[in-house]
Amino acid sequence: MICVRCHHFAAASGATLCDRCLGASAEPAPAVGGAPGSWLRSPVGLGWAAAVLLGAVVAADLFAVWTDLFRYDATGALADGETGAAAFRRADRADVLSELAAGAQSVSLVSCAVVYLCWFQRVRANAQVFSPFGHRRSPGWAIGGWFVPVVNLWFPYRITVDIWDASSPWGARRSHALVNAWWTLWLASLFAGRLVSGGDGDSEGAAQARTDALGMLVSDALDIAAAVLAILVVVRLTRMQHEKATAGTAPAAL
C-alpha cells in the first residue's frame, strides 16, 4: 500500500508509513509506476480548498441572482412608463448593486480559478502515475487547455475524463455522468453570459436593460448549478485518488 502520510512512497512491510516517514534514511521507489521521477502527491488539501472557494463562487452568484431580480423589477418599471423620481432611484440602486455583485463574482472567480488550477494540475500529475498511457493530452494542457480559445471548450473536459478514468478503482470504470453534467452546465452558463449586451437603465434603454437583467439571471443561475456540480466533481475525484493511493498497487491480474 501507499504511505498514508506522504502518499509518495510504498509503505514499509507490516506498516502504514514508508521508510522515509518512519525515519529511515533510504528512499524507496514510488509504489505505482509512471514517468521516471514521478510520484503521488495528496490532492486532499487543494481539493478541499477548491471546494470551499467554489462555494464562495456560489455565494457570489446567489447575491448576483438577487441583484438581477431587483434590476429586472426596477428596469421593468421604467419600461412600463414610470417616470417618477422613486423609479429612477430604484434603477440607480439596481446599477450600484449590479456593480457590487459583478465585483464579488470577479474576486471569487479569480481566487477560485487559481486554487482550482493548482488542484487540477495535481490530480492530472497523479493520474499520470496511476495510468502513464491513459491520457490523450499532455500534462501541459491541464493548465493551457483552459486559456486557448476554442480549445478551452473541449480540452478541459477530455482531460477531466481521462483523470477520472485513471483515478477509478483498479479494474473498474466509474460513470462519466457527473462530469458530463458539470461541463454541459458550465458551457451553458458561459454562452448565456456572452449573449447579454449590458444595456443601461435610462428610459430608451429600459426595455433592453430588463432583457439583459433576465439574461444575467439565467446565466447566474446556470453558473450556480455548474459550480455546485464542480464541487461534487472536485470532492469525488479527490476522494477517488486518495482511496486508490491508499489501496496500493494494481492487483497482479491487471
Short mmCIF file of C-alpha atoms in Angstrom, two decimals:
data_model
loop_
_atom_site.label_atom_id
_atom_site.label_comp_id
_atom_site.label_asym_id
_atom_site.label_seq_id
_atom_site.Cartn_x
_atom_site.Cartn_y
_atom_site.Cartn_z
CA MET A 1 0.00 0.00 0.00
CA ILE A 2 0.98 3.68 -0.34
CA CYS A 3 2.25 5.53 2.71
CA VAL A 4 -0.80 7.04 4.41
CA ARG A 5 1.14 10.15 5.47
CA CYS A 6 3.01 11.40 2.40
CA HIS A 7 1.27 9.34 -0.34
CA HIS A 8 4.58 9.35 -2.23
CA PHE A 9 6.25 6.02 -1.44
CA ALA A 10 5.36 2.43 -0.64
CA ALA A 11 4.61 1.68 2.98
CA ALA A 12 7.22 -0.40 4.79
CA SER A 13 6.46 -4.07 5.27
CA GLY A 14 3.87 -4.52 8.00
CA ALA A 15 3.43 -0.75 8.44
CA THR A 16 1.24 2.02 7.09
CA LEU A 17 4.12 4.53 6.68
CA CYS A 18 7.02 4.50 4.24
CA ASP A 19 10.65 4.16 5.34
CA ARG A 20 11.17 7.94 4.98
CA CYS A 21 8.20 8.80 7.23
CA LEU A 22 9.37 6.16 9.72
CA GLY A 23 12.75 7.92 9.91
CA ALA A 24 14.84 5.61 7.74
CA SER A 25 17.46 7.24 5.54
CA ALA A 26 16.92 5.19 2.37
CA GLU A 27 14.31 6.38 -0.14
CA PRO A 28 12.30 3.56 -1.74
CA ALA A 29 10.98 3.80 -5.29
CA PRO A 30 7.45 5.14 -5.89
CA ALA A 31 4.81 2.48 -5.27
CA VAL A 32 2.91 3.00 -8.52
CA GLY A 33 4.53 3.09 -11.93
CA GLY A 34 4.69 6.21 -14.09
CA ALA A 35 7.18 8.50 -15.74
CA PRO A 36 10.66 8.36 -14.21
CA GLY A 37 10.83 10.52 -11.11
CA SER A 38 7.06 10.83 -10.79
CA TRP A 39 5.16 10.09 -7.60
CA LEU A 40 1.81 10.62 -6.00
CA ARG A 41 1.06 13.80 -4.09
CA SER A 42 -2.03 14.15 -1.94
CA PRO A 43 -4.78 16.21 -3.59
CA VAL A 44 -6.84 16.39 -0.40
CA GLY A 45 -5.76 19.83 0.87
CA LEU A 46 -6.05 21.51 -2.53
CA GLY A 47 -9.30 19.66 -3.19
CA TRP A 48 -10.96 20.99 -0.06
CA ALA A 49 -9.62 24.49 -0.71
CA ALA A 50 -11.01 24.40 -4.27
CA ALA A 51 -14.37 23.13 -2.99
CA VAL A 52 -14.59 25.93 -0.40
CA LEU A 53 -13.74 28.60 -2.98
CA LEU A 54 -16.29 27.13 -5.38
CA GLY A 55 -18.73 27.58 -2.53
CA ALA A 56 -17.70 31.24 -2.41
CA VAL A 57 -18.46 31.45 -6.14
CA VAL A 58 -21.93 30.04 -5.44
CA ALA A 59 -22.47 32.63 -2.68
CA ALA A 60 -21.43 35.47 -5.00
CA ASP A 61 -23.73 34.13 -7.71
CA LEU A 62 -26.64 33.94 -5.29
CA PHE A 63 -26.08 37.60 -4.45
CA ALA A 64 -25.94 38.32 -8.19
CA VAL A 65 -29.24 36.48 -8.73
CA TRP A 66 -30.87 38.70 -6.12
CA THR A 67 -29.49 41.83 -7.80
CA ASP A 68 -30.66 40.52 -11.19
CA LEU A 69 -34.19 40.18 -9.84
CA PHE A 70 -34.02 43.66 -8.33
CA ARG A 71 -32.67 45.10 -11.59
CA TYR A 72 -35.33 43.30 -13.62
CA ASP A 73 -38.05 44.81 -11.44
CA ALA A 74 -36.53 48.32 -11.46
CA THR A 75 -35.92 48.48 -15.20
CA GLY A 76 -39.30 46.91 -15.82
CA ALA A 77 -40.94 49.81 -14.04
CA LEU A 78 -39.16 52.28 -16.35
CA ALA A 79 -40.01 50.21 -19.41
CA ASP A 80 -43.67 50.28 -18.37
CA GLY A 81 -43.62 54.07 -18.38
CA GLU A 82 -42.95 55.04 -14.75
CA THR A 83 -41.06 58.34 -14.72
CA GLY A 84 -41.16 59.39 -11.08
CA ALA A 85 -38.08 60.11 -9.00
CA ALA A 86 -38.60 56.92 -6.98
CA ALA A 87 -38.45 54.77 -10.11
CA PHE A 88 -35.17 56.36 -11.21
CA ARG A 89 -33.72 55.99 -7.70
CA ARG A 90 -34.54 52.28 -7.77
CA ALA A 91 -32.88 51.98 -11.18
CA ASP A 92 -29.77 53.74 -9.86
CA ARG A 93 -29.71 51.47 -6.82
CA ALA A 94 -30.02 48.45 -9.11
CA ASP A 95 -26.99 49.67 -11.07
CA VAL A 96 -24.95 50.01 -7.85
CA LEU A 97 -25.97 46.56 -6.64
CA SER A 98 -25.14 45.06 -10.03
CA GLU A 99 -21.65 46.56 -9.88
CA LEU A 100 -21.15 45.18 -6.38
CA ALA A 101 -22.32 41.76 -7.48
CA ALA A 102 -20.03 41.83 -10.51
CA GLY A 103 -17.10 42.74 -8.28
CA ALA A 104 -17.89 39.94 -5.83
CA GLN A 105 -18.18 37.47 -8.69
CA SER A 106 -14.86 38.57 -10.18
CA VAL A 107 -12.96 38.30 -6.88
CA SER A 108 -14.44 34.90 -6.02
CA LEU A 109 -13.91 33.57 -9.54
CA VAL A 110 -10.25 34.63 -9.78
CA SER A 111 -9.46 33.29 -6.31
CA CYS A 112 -11.20 30.03 -7.09
CA ALA A 113 -9.55 29.68 -10.50
CA VAL A 114 -6.04 29.93 -9.05
CA VAL A 115 -6.63 27.22 -6.45
CA TYR A 116 -8.72 25.07 -8.78
CA LEU A 117 -5.98 25.04 -11.42
CA CYS A 118 -3.41 24.05 -8.78
CA TRP A 119 -5.68 21.19 -7.75
CA PHE A 120 -6.34 20.23 -11.38
CA GLN A 121 -2.62 20.10 -12.12
CA ARG A 122 -2.10 17.95 -9.02
CA VAL A 123 -4.76 15.37 -9.91
CA ARG A 124 -3.50 15.31 -13.52
CA ALA A 125 0.02 14.51 -12.30
CA ASN A 126 -1.34 11.79 -10.01
CA ALA A 127 -3.38 10.35 -12.87
CA GLN A 128 -0.16 10.08 -14.89
CA VAL A 129 1.29 7.93 -12.12
CA PHE A 130 -1.82 5.75 -11.94
CA SER A 131 -2.07 5.35 -15.71
CA PRO A 132 1.00 6.56 -17.66
CA PHE A 133 -0.50 5.76 -21.08
CA GLY A 134 -4.17 6.56 -20.50
CA HIS A 135 -4.16 10.24 -21.47
CA ARG A 136 -4.97 11.88 -24.79
CA ARG A 137 -3.44 15.25 -23.87
CA SER A 138 -0.02 16.09 -22.46
CA PRO A 139 0.23 17.36 -18.85
CA GLY A 140 0.78 20.95 -20.01
CA TRP A 141 -2.75 21.10 -21.38
CA ALA A 142 -4.13 20.70 -17.83
CA ILE A 143 -3.46 24.44 -17.47
CA GLY A 144 -3.13 25.66 -21.04
CA GLY A 145 -6.32 23.96 -22.16
CA TRP A 146 -8.40 26.40 -20.11
CA PHE A 147 -6.96 29.50 -21.81
CA VAL A 148 -6.58 28.66 -25.51
CA PRO A 149 -9.66 29.90 -27.43
CA VAL A 150 -11.94 27.23 -28.93
CA VAL A 151 -9.73 24.52 -27.43
CA ASN A 152 -10.99 25.55 -23.97
CA LEU A 153 -14.48 24.40 -24.96
CA TRP A 154 -13.33 20.77 -25.14
CA PHE A 155 -9.82 20.03 -23.81
CA PRO A 156 -10.53 20.54 -20.08
CA TYR A 157 -13.45 18.15 -20.34
CA ARG A 158 -11.41 15.48 -22.10
CA ILE A 159 -8.57 15.85 -19.60
CA THR A 160 -11.03 15.55 -16.70
CA VAL A 161 -12.50 12.36 -18.18
CA ASP A 162 -9.01 10.87 -18.57
CA ILE A 163 -8.15 11.80 -14.97
CA TRP A 164 -11.46 10.31 -13.84
CA ASP A 165 -10.74 7.01 -15.61
CA ALA A 166 -7.17 6.83 -14.32
CA SER A 167 -8.36 7.54 -10.77
CA SER A 168 -11.14 4.94 -10.79
CA PRO A 169 -10.63 1.80 -8.68
CA TRP A 170 -8.32 -0.82 -10.15
CA GLY A 171 -10.15 -2.89 -12.75
CA ALA A 172 -13.24 -0.67 -12.80
CA ARG A 173 -14.53 2.42 -14.57
CA ARG A 174 -16.93 4.85 -12.96
CA SER A 175 -19.66 6.63 -14.89
CA HIS A 176 -18.88 9.99 -16.50
CA ALA A 177 -22.41 11.28 -15.86
CA LEU A 178 -21.33 13.78 -13.20
CA VAL A 179 -18.50 15.16 -15.35
CA ASN A 180 -20.81 15.37 -18.38
CA ALA A 181 -23.49 17.27 -16.44
CA TRP A 182 -20.94 19.69 -14.95
CA TRP A 183 -19.35 20.51 -18.29
CA THR A 184 -22.70 20.92 -20.05
CA LEU A 185 -23.88 23.43 -17.45
CA TRP A 186 -20.52 25.22 -17.49
CA LEU A 187 -20.74 25.75 -21.27
CA ALA A 188 -24.39 26.79 -21.00
CA SER A 189 -23.59 29.44 -18.37
CA LEU A 190 -20.62 30.65 -20.43
CA PHE A 191 -22.65 31.16 -23.59
CA ALA A 192 -25.63 32.64 -21.72
CA GLY A 193 -23.39 35.28 -20.15
CA ARG A 194 -21.91 36.27 -23.50
CA LEU A 195 -25.35 36.81 -25.00
CA VAL A 196 -26.09 39.63 -22.56
CA SER A 197 -25.27 43.03 -24.07
CA GLY A 198 -25.50 45.08 -20.87
CA GLY A 199 -27.89 47.95 -21.61
CA ASP A 200 -28.45 50.90 -19.27
CA GLY A 201 -31.48 51.71 -17.17
CA ASP A 202 -32.45 55.02 -18.79
CA SER A 203 -35.82 55.43 -20.45
CA GLU A 204 -34.84 54.49 -24.01
CA GLY A 205 -32.72 51.55 -22.84
CA ALA A 206 -35.06 50.34 -20.10
CA ALA A 207 -36.57 47.55 -22.16
CA GLN A 208 -33.13 46.34 -23.23
CA ALA A 209 -31.88 46.63 -19.66
CA ARG A 210 -34.76 44.46 -18.46
CA THR A 211 -33.94 41.88 -21.13
CA ASP A 212 -30.28 41.97 -20.08
CA ALA A 213 -31.25 41.54 -16.43
CA LEU A 214 -33.26 38.46 -17.35
CA GLY A 215 -30.33 37.13 -19.38
CA MET A 216 -27.95 37.67 -16.46
CA LEU A 217 -30.42 35.96 -14.15
CA VAL A 218 -30.39 32.87 -16.37
CA SER A 219 -26.59 32.99 -16.70
CA ASP A 220 -26.03 33.34 -12.96
CA ALA A 221 -28.50 30.54 -12.19
CA LEU A 222 -26.70 28.24 -14.63
CA ASP A 223 -23.38 29.24 -13.09
CA ILE A 224 -24.66 28.29 -9.64
CA ALA A 225 -25.71 24.87 -10.91
CA ALA A 226 -22.36 24.39 -12.68
CA ALA A 227 -20.42 25.44 -9.57
CA VAL A 228 -22.38 23.03 -7.37
CA LEU A 229 -21.61 20.18 -9.76
CA ALA A 230 -17.97 21.32 -9.91
CA ILE A 231 -17.81 20.96 -6.12
CA LEU A 232 -19.11 17.40 -6.46
CA VAL A 233 -16.54 16.65 -9.18
CA VAL A 234 -13.69 18.01 -7.06
CA VAL A 235 -14.76 16.14 -3.92
CA ARG A 236 -15.44 12.87 -5.76
CA LEU A 237 -12.22 12.93 -7.78
CA THR A 238 -10.14 13.88 -4.74
CA ARG A 239 -11.67 11.01 -2.77
CA MET A 240 -11.12 8.58 -5.65
CA GLN A 241 -7.43 9.43 -5.88
CA HIS A 242 -6.95 9.26 -2.11
CA GLU A 243 -8.64 5.87 -1.91
CA LYS A 244 -6.71 4.50 -4.89
CA ALA A 245 -3.40 5.70 -3.47
CA THR A 246 -4.01 4.14 -0.07
CA ALA A 247 -5.21 0.91 -1.72
CA GLY A 248 -1.73 0.28 -3.09
CA THR A 249 -0.51 -1.00 -6.44
CA ALA A 250 -2.67 -2.71 -9.05
CA PRO A 251 -3.51 -6.38 -8.45
CA ALA A 252 -1.26 -8.79 -10.34
CA ALA A 253 -4.17 -9.94 -12.51
CA LEU A 254 -4.35 -6.46 -14.02
#
